[in-house]
PDB file of C-alpha atoms in Angstrom:
ATOM      1  CA  MET A 770      26.925  12.496 -32.773  1.00 52.00           C
ATOM      2  CA  SER A 771      23.397  11.465 -33.596  1.00 60.00           C
ATOM      3  CA  ASP A 772      20.918  13.965 -34.833  1.00 70.00           C
ATOM      4  CA  ALA A 773      18.467  13.084 -32.051  1.00 74.00           C
ATOM      5  CA  PRO A 774      16.496  16.164 -30.930  1.00 74.00           C
ATOM      6  CA  THR A 775      17.527  17.994 -27.770  1.00 74.00           C
ATOM      7  CA  PRO A 776      15.706  16.458 -24.805  1.00 75.00           C
ATOM      8  CA  ALA A 777      13.079  18.574 -23.071  1.00 82.00           C
ATOM      9  CA  ILE A 778      14.176  20.269 -19.865  1.00 82.00           C
ATOM     10  CA  HIS A 779      12.584  17.801 -17.582  1.00 87.00           C
ATOM     11  CA  ASP A 780      13.985  14.797 -19.422  1.00 89.00           C
ATOM     12  CA  LEU A 781      17.033  14.474 -17.174  1.00 90.00           C
ATOM     13  CA  GLY A 782      17.805  10.813 -17.405  1.00 91.00           C
ATOM     14  CA  GLY A 783      21.543  10.516 -18.279  1.00 90.00           C
ATOM     15  CA  ALA A 784      22.005  14.304 -18.664  1.00 89.00           C
ATOM     16  CA  SER A 785      25.780  14.861 -18.663  1.00 86.00           C
ATOM     17  CA  ARG A 786      25.634  18.214 -16.930  1.00 87.00           C
ATOM     18  CA  TYR A 787      25.205  16.421 -13.591  1.00 89.00           C
ATOM     19  CA  ARG A 788      27.795  13.752 -14.196  1.00 84.00           C
ATOM     20  CA  CYS A 789      30.214  14.938 -11.522  1.00 83.00           C
ATOM     21  CA  SER A 790      27.739  16.326  -8.977  1.00 92.00           C
ATOM     22  CA  PRO A 791      27.087  14.166  -5.958  1.00 94.00           C
ATOM     23  CA  VAL A 792      23.487  13.632  -4.870  1.00 93.00           C
ATOM     24  CA  GLU A 793      22.785  16.037  -2.024  1.00 92.00           C
ATOM     25  CA  ARG A 794      21.406  13.779   0.679  1.00 90.00           C
ATOM     26  CA  ASP A 795      18.693  16.094   1.922  1.00 86.00           C
ATOM     27  CA  GLU A 796      16.293  14.122   4.130  1.00 87.00           C
ATOM     28  CA  ALA A 797      14.154  16.993   5.399  1.00 86.00           C
ATOM     29  CA  PRO A 798      10.435  16.456   4.955  1.00 88.00           C
ATOM     30  CA  PRO A 799       8.625  19.004   2.869  1.00 93.00           C
ATOM     31  CA  ASP A 800       8.007  22.327   4.621  1.00 94.00           C
ATOM     32  CA  GLU A 801       4.540  23.762   5.340  1.00 95.00           C
ATOM     33  CA  PHE A 802       4.439  25.443   1.959  1.00 97.00           C
ATOM     34  CA  GLY A 803       5.236  22.134   0.177  1.00 96.00           C
ATOM     35  CA  LYS A 804       2.727  20.125   2.146  1.00 97.00           C
ATOM     36  CA  ARG A 805       0.021  22.655   1.549  1.00 98.00           C
ATOM     37  CA  VAL A 806       0.657  22.753  -2.172  1.00 98.00           C
ATOM     38  CA  ASP A 807       0.716  18.926  -2.194  1.00 96.00           C
ATOM     39  CA  ALA A 808      -2.581  18.662  -0.333  1.00 97.00           C
ATOM     40  CA  ILE A 809      -4.344  21.154  -2.634  1.00 98.00           C
ATOM     41  CA  ARG A 810      -3.118  19.294  -5.664  1.00 96.00           C
ATOM     42  CA  GLN A 811      -4.546  16.078  -4.324  1.00 94.00           C
ATOM     43  CA  ILE A 812      -7.883  17.658  -3.506  1.00 96.00           C
ATOM     44  CA  LEU A 813      -8.200  19.205  -6.980  1.00 97.00           C
ATOM     45  CA  ALA A 814      -7.353  15.909  -8.533  1.00 94.00           C
ATOM     46  CA  GLN A 815      -9.821  14.025  -6.387  1.00 92.00           C
ATOM     47  CA  LYS A 816     -12.585  16.507  -7.309  1.00 95.00           C
ATOM     48  CA  GLY A 817     -11.896  16.057 -10.971  1.00 95.00           C
ATOM     49  CA  PHE A 818     -10.488  19.553 -11.607  1.00 97.00           C
ATOM     50  CA  MET A 819      -7.193  18.251 -12.943  1.00 96.00           C
ATOM     51  CA  THR A 820      -5.174  15.094 -13.615  1.00 92.00           C
ATOM     52  CA  VAL A 821      -1.619  14.087 -12.905  1.00 89.00           C
ATOM     53  CA  ASP A 822      -0.863  14.393 -16.655  1.00 90.00           C
ATOM     54  CA  GLU A 823      -2.046  17.992 -16.601  1.00 94.00           C
ATOM     55  CA  LEU A 824       0.140  18.649 -13.579  1.00 94.00           C
ATOM     56  CA  ARG A 825       3.083  17.209 -15.521  1.00 92.00           C
ATOM     57  CA  ARG A 826       2.283  19.222 -18.628  1.00 93.00           C
ATOM     58  CA  GLY A 827       2.114  22.403 -16.521  1.00 95.00           C
ATOM     59  CA  ILE A 828       5.512  21.600 -14.941  1.00 94.00           C
ATOM     60  CA  GLU A 829       7.157  20.554 -18.125  1.00 91.00           C
ATOM     61  CA  SER A 830       6.157  23.712 -19.953  1.00 91.00           C
ATOM     62  CA  ILE A 831       7.826  26.002 -17.443  1.00 92.00           C
ATOM     63  CA  PRO A 832      10.544  27.944 -19.281  1.00 92.00           C
ATOM     64  CA  GLU A 833      14.043  26.428 -18.669  1.00 89.00           C
ATOM     65  CA  GLU A 834      15.457  29.314 -16.621  1.00 91.00           C
ATOM     66  CA  GLU A 835      12.515  29.300 -14.229  1.00 92.00           C
ATOM     67  CA  TYR A 836      12.340  25.508 -14.130  1.00 90.00           C
ATOM     68  CA  PHE A 837      15.796  25.331 -12.625  1.00 88.00           C
ATOM     69  CA  ALA A 838      15.326  28.385 -10.382  1.00 92.00           C
ATOM     70  CA  LEU A 839      12.130  27.276  -8.706  1.00 94.00           C
ATOM     71  CA  THR A 840      11.970  24.736  -5.843  1.00 93.00           C
ATOM     72  CA  TYR A 841      10.087  21.527  -6.431  1.00 93.00           C
ATOM     73  CA  TYR A 842       6.745  22.649  -4.904  1.00 96.00           C
ATOM     74  CA  GLU A 843       7.054  26.045  -6.405  1.00 97.00           C
ATOM     75  CA  ARG A 844       6.985  24.257  -9.800  1.00 96.00           C
ATOM     76  CA  TRP A 845       3.849  22.402  -8.668  1.00 97.00           C
ATOM     77  CA  LEU A 846       2.131  25.638  -7.517  1.00 98.00           C
ATOM     78  CA  THR A 847       3.024  27.303 -10.880  1.00 97.00           C
ATOM     79  CA  SER A 848       1.493  24.355 -12.691  1.00 97.00           C
ATOM     80  CA  ILE A 849      -1.753  23.981 -10.760  1.00 98.00           C
ATOM     81  CA  SER A 850      -2.474  27.704 -10.431  1.00 98.00           C
ATOM     82  CA  ASN A 851      -1.870  28.146 -14.301  1.00 97.00           C
ATOM     83  CA  LEU A 852      -4.202  25.140 -14.883  1.00 97.00           C
ATOM     84  CA  MET A 853      -7.044  26.584 -12.852  1.00 98.00           C
ATOM     85  CA  VAL A 854      -6.720  29.824 -14.739  1.00 98.00           C
ATOM     86  CA  GLU A 855      -6.510  28.076 -18.105  1.00 97.00           C
ATOM     87  CA  LYS A 856      -9.698  26.078 -17.279  1.00 97.00           C
ATOM     88  CA  GLY A 857     -11.539  29.281 -16.379  1.00 97.00           C
ATOM     89  CA  ILE A 858     -12.034  28.114 -12.799  1.00 97.00           C
ATOM     90  CA  ILE A 859     -10.185  31.124 -11.326  1.00 97.00           C
ATOM     91  CA  PRO A 860      -9.668  34.481 -12.991  1.00 97.00           C
ATOM     92  CA  ALA A 861      -6.078  35.366 -13.540  1.00 97.00           C
ATOM     93  CA  GLU A 862      -6.521  38.813 -11.840  1.00 97.00           C
ATOM     94  CA  GLU A 863      -7.137  37.124  -8.475  1.00 97.00           C
ATOM     95  CA  LEU A 864      -3.663  35.644  -8.536  1.00 97.00           C
ATOM     96  CA  ARG A 865      -1.807  38.874  -9.407  1.00 92.00           C
TER      97      ARG A 865
ATOM     98  CA  MET B1145      16.577  21.645  -3.589  1.00 48.00           C
ATOM     99  CA  SER B1146      14.973  22.158  -0.255  1.00 67.00           C
ATOM    100  CA  ALA B1147      15.457  25.988  -0.258  1.00 82.00           C
ATOM    101  CA  PRO B1148      12.438  27.814   1.160  1.00 90.00           C
ATOM    102  CA  ALA B1149       9.809  29.025  -1.220  1.00 92.00           C
ATOM    103  CA  ARG B1150      10.310  32.634  -2.244  1.00 94.00           C
ATOM    104  CA  PRO B1151       8.026  35.321  -0.820  1.00 95.00           C
ATOM    105  CA  GLU B1152       6.231  35.800  -4.118  1.00 95.00           C
ATOM    106  CA  SER B1153       5.372  32.031  -4.105  1.00 97.00           C
ATOM    107  CA  LEU B1154       3.994  32.240  -0.580  1.00 97.00           C
ATOM    108  CA  ALA B1155       1.838  35.160  -1.647  1.00 97.00           C
ATOM    109  CA  LEU B1156       0.698  33.320  -4.731  1.00 97.00           C
ATOM    110  CA  LEU B1157      -0.287  30.275  -2.601  1.00 98.00           C
ATOM    111  CA  ASP B1158      -2.316  32.529  -0.332  1.00 98.00           C
ATOM    112  CA  LYS B1159      -4.157  34.175  -3.286  1.00 98.00           C
ATOM    113  CA  PHE B1160      -4.680  30.748  -4.869  1.00 98.00           C
ATOM    114  CA  VAL B1161      -6.236  29.246  -1.726  1.00 98.00           C
ATOM    115  CA  ALA B1162      -8.419  32.348  -1.225  1.00 98.00           C
ATOM    116  CA  ALA B1163      -9.612  32.158  -4.838  1.00 98.00           C
ATOM    117  CA  LEU B1164     -10.443  28.444  -4.401  1.00 98.00           C
ATOM    118  CA  ALA B1165     -12.117  28.956  -1.013  1.00 97.00           C
ATOM    119  CA  THR B1166     -14.276  31.875  -2.239  1.00 97.00           C
ATOM    120  CA  ARG B1167     -15.783  29.534  -4.774  1.00 96.00           C
ATOM    121  CA  GLY B1168     -16.228  26.753  -2.242  1.00 96.00           C
ATOM    122  CA  LEU B1169     -13.883  24.490  -4.226  1.00 97.00           C
ATOM    123  CA  VAL B1170     -11.390  23.767  -1.412  1.00 97.00           C
ATOM    124  CA  THR B1171     -11.678  24.519   2.266  1.00 97.00           C
ATOM    125  CA  GLU B1172      -9.072  24.927   4.902  1.00 97.00           C
ATOM    126  CA  GLN B1173     -10.498  21.866   6.697  1.00 97.00           C
ATOM    127  CA  GLU B1174     -10.066  19.737   3.551  1.00 97.00           C
ATOM    128  CA  ILE B1175      -6.490  20.918   3.202  1.00 98.00           C
ATOM    129  CA  ALA B1176      -5.719  20.074   6.852  1.00 97.00           C
ATOM    130  CA  ASP B1177      -7.378  16.647   6.507  1.00 96.00           C
ATOM    131  CA  ARG B1178      -5.566  15.812   3.357  1.00 95.00           C
ATOM    132  CA  GLN B1179      -2.267  16.962   4.786  1.00 96.00           C
ATOM    133  CA  ALA B1180      -2.782  14.787   7.850  1.00 95.00           C
ATOM    134  CA  SER B1181      -3.622  11.682   5.757  1.00 92.00           C
ATOM    135  CA  THR B1182      -0.569  12.258   3.519  1.00 93.00           C
ATOM    136  CA  ASP B1183       1.644  12.667   6.605  1.00 93.00           C
ATOM    137  CA  ARG B1184       0.478   9.248   7.834  1.00 92.00           C
ATOM    138  CA  ALA B1185       1.970   7.340   4.869  1.00 93.00           C
ATOM    139  CA  SER B1186       5.412   6.207   5.710  1.00 94.00           C
ATOM    140  CA  PRO B1187       8.075   3.768   4.470  1.00 96.00           C
ATOM    141  CA  GLU B1188       7.222   1.489   7.299  1.00 96.00           C
ATOM    142  CA  ILE B1189       4.210   0.327   5.217  1.00 97.00           C
ATOM    143  CA  GLY B1190       6.475  -0.786   2.353  1.00 97.00           C
ATOM    144  CA  ALA B1191       8.975  -2.244   4.845  1.00 98.00           C
ATOM    145  CA  ARG B1192       6.244  -4.353   6.398  1.00 98.00           C
ATOM    146  CA  MET B1193       5.136  -5.574   2.962  1.00 98.00           C
ATOM    147  CA  VAL B1194       8.652  -6.707   2.323  1.00 98.00           C
ATOM    148  CA  ALA B1195       9.017  -8.417   5.698  1.00 98.00           C
ATOM    149  CA  ARG B1196       5.715 -10.268   5.140  1.00 98.00           C
ATOM    150  CA  ALA B1197       6.868 -11.390   1.674  1.00 98.00           C
ATOM    151  CA  TRP B1198       9.984 -12.841   3.187  1.00 98.00           C
ATOM    152  CA  LEU B1199       7.878 -14.800   5.686  1.00 98.00           C
ATOM    153  CA  ASP B1200       4.849 -15.734   3.624  1.00 98.00           C
ATOM    154  CA  GLU B1201       5.185 -17.208   0.158  1.00 98.00           C
ATOM    155  CA  GLY B1202       1.611 -16.590  -0.749  1.00 98.00           C
ATOM    156  CA  TYR B1203       1.987 -12.874   0.132  1.00 98.00           C
ATOM    157  CA  ARG B1204       5.269 -12.704  -1.859  1.00 98.00           C
ATOM    158  CA  ARG B1205       3.485 -14.014  -4.936  1.00 98.00           C
ATOM    159  CA  LEU B1206       0.713 -11.482  -4.521  1.00 98.00           C
ATOM    160  CA  LEU B1207       3.239  -8.711  -3.955  1.00 98.00           C
ATOM    161  CA  LEU B1208       4.994  -9.473  -7.209  1.00 98.00           C
ATOM    162  CA  ALA B1209       1.814 -10.058  -9.199  1.00 98.00           C
ATOM    163  CA  ASN B1210      -0.149  -7.063  -7.856  1.00 97.00           C
ATOM    164  CA  GLY B1211       1.548  -4.665  -5.619  1.00 97.00           C
ATOM    165  CA  ALA B1212      -1.569  -2.522  -5.199  1.00 97.00           C
ATOM    166  CA  ALA B1213      -3.591  -5.562  -3.996  1.00 97.00           C
ATOM    167  CA  ALA B1214      -0.762  -6.445  -1.585  1.00 98.00           C
ATOM    168  CA  ALA B1215      -0.776  -2.840  -0.235  1.00 97.00           C
ATOM    169  CA  GLU B1216      -4.578  -3.013   0.189  1.00 97.00           C
ATOM    170  CA  GLN B1217      -4.069  -6.144   2.253  1.00 96.00           C
ATOM    171  CA  MET B1218      -1.989  -4.023   4.691  1.00 94.00           C
ATOM    172  CA  GLY B1219      -4.961  -1.642   5.054  1.00 93.00           C
ATOM    173  CA  VAL B1220      -3.641   0.966   2.644  1.00 93.00           C
ATOM    174  CA  SER B1221      -6.156   2.585   0.266  1.00 89.00           C
ATOM    175  CA  MET B1222      -4.803   2.559  -3.237  1.00 91.00           C
ATOM    176  CA  ALA B1223      -7.914   4.161  -4.740  1.00 84.00           C
ATOM    177  CA  GLY B1224      -6.897   6.606  -7.383  1.00 80.00           C
ATOM    178  CA  ALA B1225      -3.282   5.610  -7.115  1.00 85.00           C
ATOM    179  CA  PRO B1226      -1.430   4.226 -10.179  1.00 89.00           C
ATOM    180  CA  PRO B1227      -0.482   0.501 -10.175  1.00 95.00           C
ATOM    181  CA  LEU B1228       2.392  -0.531  -7.889  1.00 97.00           C
ATOM    182  CA  GLY B1229       5.006  -2.762  -9.425  1.00 97.00           C
ATOM    183  CA  VAL B1230       7.456  -4.658  -7.222  1.00 98.00           C
ATOM    184  CA  LEU B1231      10.922  -5.560  -8.420  1.00 98.00           C
ATOM    185  CA  GLU B1232      12.437  -8.689  -6.804  1.00 98.00           C
ATOM    186  CA  ASP B1233      16.178  -8.691  -6.284  1.00 98.00           C
ATOM    187  CA  ARG B1234      17.946 -12.043  -6.493  1.00 98.00           C
ATOM    188  CA  PRO B1235      21.584 -13.198  -6.497  1.00 97.00           C
ATOM    189  CA  GLY B1236      23.206 -11.397  -9.380  1.00 98.00           C
ATOM    190  CA  LEU B1237      20.404  -8.921  -9.943  1.00 98.00           C
ATOM    191  CA  HIS B1238      19.785  -5.669  -8.174  1.00 98.00           C
ATOM    192  CA  HIS B1239      17.030  -3.089  -8.821  1.00 98.00           C
ATOM    193  CA  LEU B1240      17.245   0.671  -8.512  1.00 98.00           C
ATOM    194  CA  VAL B1241      14.232   3.009  -8.951  1.00 98.00           C
ATOM    195  CA  VAL B1242      14.351   6.502 -10.211  1.00 98.00           C
ATOM    196  CA  CYS B1243      11.922   8.900 -11.860  1.00 96.00           C
ATOM    197  CA  THR B1244      14.046  10.607 -14.504  1.00 95.00           C
ATOM    198  CA  LEU B1245      11.235  13.030 -15.612  1.00 92.00           C
ATOM    199  CA  CYS B1246      10.214  14.285 -12.178  1.00 90.00           C
ATOM    200  CA  SER B1247       9.407  12.511  -8.913  1.00 91.00           C
ATOM    201  CA  CYS B1248       7.008   9.583  -9.360  1.00 92.00           C
ATOM    202  CA  TYR B1249       7.091   7.457  -6.282  1.00 94.00           C
ATOM    203  CA  PRO B1250       4.803   4.944  -4.560  1.00 94.00           C
ATOM    204  CA  ARG B1251       3.674   7.515  -2.041  1.00 92.00           C
ATOM    205  CA  ALA B1252       0.842   5.344  -0.553  1.00 93.00           C
ATOM    206  CA  VAL B1253       3.398   2.921   0.760  1.00 95.00           C
ATOM    207  CA  LEU B1254       6.592   5.016   1.142  1.00 96.00           C
ATOM    208  CA  GLY B1255       5.271   8.478   2.038  1.00 94.00           C
ATOM    209  CA  TYR B1256       6.619  11.696   0.526  1.00 94.00           C
ATOM    210  CA  PRO B1257       9.652  11.188  -1.716  1.00 94.00           C
ATOM    211  CA  PRO B1258      12.818  12.578  -0.114  1.00 94.00           C
ATOM    212  CA  HIS B1259      14.343  15.644  -1.705  1.00 93.00           C
ATOM    213  CA  TRP B1260      17.307  13.732  -3.087  1.00 96.00           C
ATOM    214  CA  TYR B1261      14.992  11.401  -5.027  1.00 96.00           C
ATOM    215  CA  LYS B1262      13.578  14.596  -6.765  1.00 93.00           C
ATOM    216  CA  SER B1263      17.041  16.115  -7.285  1.00 93.00           C
ATOM    217  CA  PHE B1264      18.394  16.838 -10.783  1.00 92.00           C
ATOM    218  CA  GLU B1265      21.581  14.891  -9.813  1.00 95.00           C
ATOM    219  CA  TYR B1266      19.837  11.708  -8.814  1.00 97.00           C
ATOM    220  CA  ARG B1267      17.412  11.827 -11.842  1.00 95.00           C
ATOM    221  CA  ALA B1268      20.270  12.345 -14.231  1.00 96.00           C
ATOM    222  CA  ARG B1269      22.861  10.005 -12.819  1.00 97.00           C
ATOM    223  CA  ALA B1270      20.857   6.944 -11.649  1.00 97.00           C
ATOM    224  CA  VAL B1271      20.461   5.746 -15.119  1.00 96.00           C
ATOM    225  CA  ARG B1272      23.925   6.702 -16.351  1.00 95.00           C
ATOM    226  CA  GLU B1273      26.160   5.689 -13.449  1.00 96.00           C
ATOM    227  CA  PRO B1274      24.117   3.704 -10.934  1.00 97.00           C
ATOM    228  CA  ARG B1275      27.184   2.208  -9.261  1.00 97.00           C
ATOM    229  CA  ALA B1276      28.612   5.602  -8.576  1.00 97.00           C
ATOM    230  CA  VAL B1277      25.290   6.686  -7.134  1.00 97.00           C
ATOM    231  CA  LEU B1278      24.999   3.534  -4.997  1.00 98.00           C
ATOM    232  CA  ALA B1279      28.547   4.191  -3.721  1.00 97.00           C
ATOM    233  CA  GLU B1280      27.415   7.553  -2.295  1.00 97.00           C
ATOM    234  CA  TRP B1281      25.092   5.521  -0.059  1.00 97.00           C
ATOM    235  CA  GLY B1282      27.925   3.185   0.848  1.00 96.00           C
ATOM    236  CA  THR B1283      26.394   0.379  -1.270  1.00 97.00           C
ATOM    237  CA  THR B1284      28.843  -1.728  -3.198  1.00 96.00           C
ATOM    238  CA  LEU B1285      27.668  -4.669  -5.222  1.00 97.00           C
ATOM    239  CA  PRO B1286      29.780  -7.446  -6.732  1.00 96.00           C
ATOM    240  CA  PRO B1287      30.997  -6.455 -10.197  1.00 95.00           C
ATOM    241  CA  ALA B1288      29.151  -9.391 -11.716  1.00 97.00           C
ATOM    242  CA  THR B1289      25.839  -8.220 -10.237  1.00 98.00           C
ATOM    243  CA  GLN B1290      23.595  -6.782 -12.886  1.00 98.00           C
ATOM    244  CA  ILE B1291      21.851  -3.552 -11.930  1.00 98.00           C
ATOM    245  CA  ARG B1292      18.479  -2.954 -13.516  1.00 98.00           C
ATOM    246  CA  VAL B1293      17.428   0.734 -13.237  1.00 98.00           C
ATOM    247  CA  VAL B1294      13.734   1.195 -13.492  1.00 98.00           C
ATOM    248  CA  ASP B1295      11.948   4.413 -14.245  1.00 96.00           C
ATOM    249  CA  SER B1296       8.832   5.136 -12.093  1.00 95.00           C
ATOM    250  CA  THR B1297       6.310   7.028 -14.197  1.00 90.00           C
ATOM    251  CA  ALA B1298       3.009   8.889 -13.701  1.00 87.00           C
ATOM    252  CA  ASP B1299       1.256   5.661 -14.738  1.00 89.00           C
ATOM    253  CA  TYR B1300       3.205   3.016 -12.983  1.00 93.00           C
ATOM    254  CA  ARG B1301       5.161   3.242  -9.635  1.00 95.00           C
ATOM    255  CA  TRP B1302       7.826   0.872  -8.526  1.00 97.00           C
ATOM    256  CA  MET B1303       9.376  -0.356  -5.293  1.00 98.00           C
ATOM    257  CA  VAL B1304      12.090  -2.931  -4.622  1.00 98.00           C
ATOM    258  CA  LEU B1305      11.753  -6.299  -2.852  1.00 98.00           C
ATOM    259  CA  PRO B1306      15.333  -6.732  -1.584  1.00 98.00           C
ATOM    260  CA  MET B1307      16.849 -10.020  -0.725  1.00 98.00           C
ATOM    261  CA  ARG B1308      16.497 -11.145   2.939  1.00 98.00           C
ATOM    262  CA  PRO B1309      19.882 -10.834   4.563  1.00 97.00           C
ATOM    263  CA  PRO B1310      21.464 -13.939   6.063  1.00 95.00           C
ATOM    264  CA  GLY B1311      21.491 -13.944   9.856  1.00 95.00           C
ATOM    265  CA  THR B1312      17.757 -13.181  10.100  1.00 97.00           C
ATOM    266  CA  GLU B1313      16.526 -16.742  10.346  1.00 96.00           C
ATOM    267  CA  GLY B1314      13.635 -17.045  12.847  1.00 97.00           C
ATOM    268  CA  TRP B1315      13.115 -13.302  13.009  1.00 97.00           C
ATOM    269  CA  SER B1316       9.524 -11.986  13.476  1.00 98.00           C
ATOM    270  CA  GLU B1317       7.744  -9.671  11.029  1.00 98.00           C
ATOM    271  CA  ASP B1318       8.435  -6.742  13.300  1.00 98.00           C
ATOM    272  CA  GLN B1319      12.146  -7.511  13.552  1.00 97.00           C
ATOM    273  CA  LEU B1320      12.473  -7.807   9.754  1.00 98.00           C
ATOM    274  CA  THR B1321      10.417  -4.708   9.154  1.00 98.00           C
ATOM    275  CA  ALA B1322      12.864  -2.742  11.203  1.00 97.00           C
ATOM    276  CA  ILE B1323      15.802  -3.508   8.961  1.00 97.00           C
ATOM    277  CA  VAL B1324      14.014  -2.523   5.716  1.00 98.00           C
ATOM    278  CA  THR B1325      14.735   1.125   5.233  1.00 97.00           C
ATOM    279  CA  ARG B1326      13.141   3.540   2.699  1.00 97.00           C
ATOM    280  CA  ASP B1327      16.535   3.586   0.935  1.00 98.00           C
ATOM    281  CA  ALA B1328      16.374  -0.266   0.543  1.00 98.00           C
ATOM    282  CA  LEU B1329      12.858   0.049  -0.958  1.00 98.00           C
ATOM    283  CA  VAL B1330      14.198   2.510  -3.519  1.00 98.00           C
ATOM    284  CA  GLY B1331      17.297   0.350  -4.128  1.00 98.00           C
ATOM    285  CA  VAL B1332      20.069   2.711  -3.106  1.00 98.00           C
ATOM    286  CA  ALA B1333      20.839   0.623  -0.008  1.00 98.00           C
ATOM    287  CA  LEU B1334      20.477  -2.985   1.165  1.00 98.00           C
ATOM    288  CA  PRO B1335      18.741  -4.164   4.250  1.00 97.00           C
ATOM    289  CA  ARG B1336      21.423  -4.308   6.976  1.00 90.00           C
ATOM    290  CA  LEU B1337      21.497  -6.053  10.297  1.00 90.00           C
ATOM    291  CA  PRO B1338      22.084  -3.970  13.384  1.00 81.00           C
ATOM    292  CA  VAL B1339      25.720  -4.325  14.526  1.00 72.00           C
ATOM    293  CA  ALA B1340      24.747  -6.207  17.698  1.00 66.00           C
ATOM    294  CA  ALA B1341      22.622  -8.764  15.851  1.00 62.00           C
ATOM    295  CA  ALA B1342      25.281  -9.241  13.197  1.00 58.00           C
ATOM    296  CA  ALA B1343      27.876 -10.027  15.872  1.00 54.00           C
ATOM    297  CA  GLU B1344      25.729 -12.688  17.506  1.00 54.00           C
TER     298      GLU B1344
END
């Protein structure tokens, strides 16, 4: 075995844990929750409040257990809401 | 993957929108407008780009050299979108697109990525056993065909220009557009003739 560092949680390319799992062919479009989160993310980016790289950093720093438990757009919401708090745009208390 | 959001996430979203709205940063109207424009992007745009490239050599060259410019020619705004690269299949070479890190996808020309594209299984396996993944879509390539798996990233998005299937000589752009599915643009499937046309 090489002494390469363990990949970060989001770095799934080639991850052996999924080797024998078929791809679930889910064709449903995003639900209302997903579309809403998606739209808000785009608006915040367009207005210069955040970048795609910040979105990624927010997603990629979600602790492993939570990363795998949350749905796709829940991970996005976690990232963008944390970002807005971190930047002082929204006080954390209003999201509790 | 497409499980509904948990109640606490729905509540968080409501609080988040309220906090943004109170400060005049995002309005309900803006959200509705943005959602509507996002809903309008569909794989038919990418399919038409492929069909046009099959018919028009000048457009094919533009598509391969500058996918974003080729998309703009179809009336798609690429403002703010990352560059679009187009991977041309040829005999003996097939392309498959994945985003191993998350879900990067040329949304302006393909719409929302499907759930499976964002799934842990697809992201993990596409680079490791692409033939096994393709088989799940019923796609079998000759053993000698090389498969190039390309990782879409936050900075560069990819789509596939598949080979035009035999039996489509003389077809119009609309007819050709109809056989280019989203799956063919990602590379998990090949453009396929409808059974009736294939039998002619």
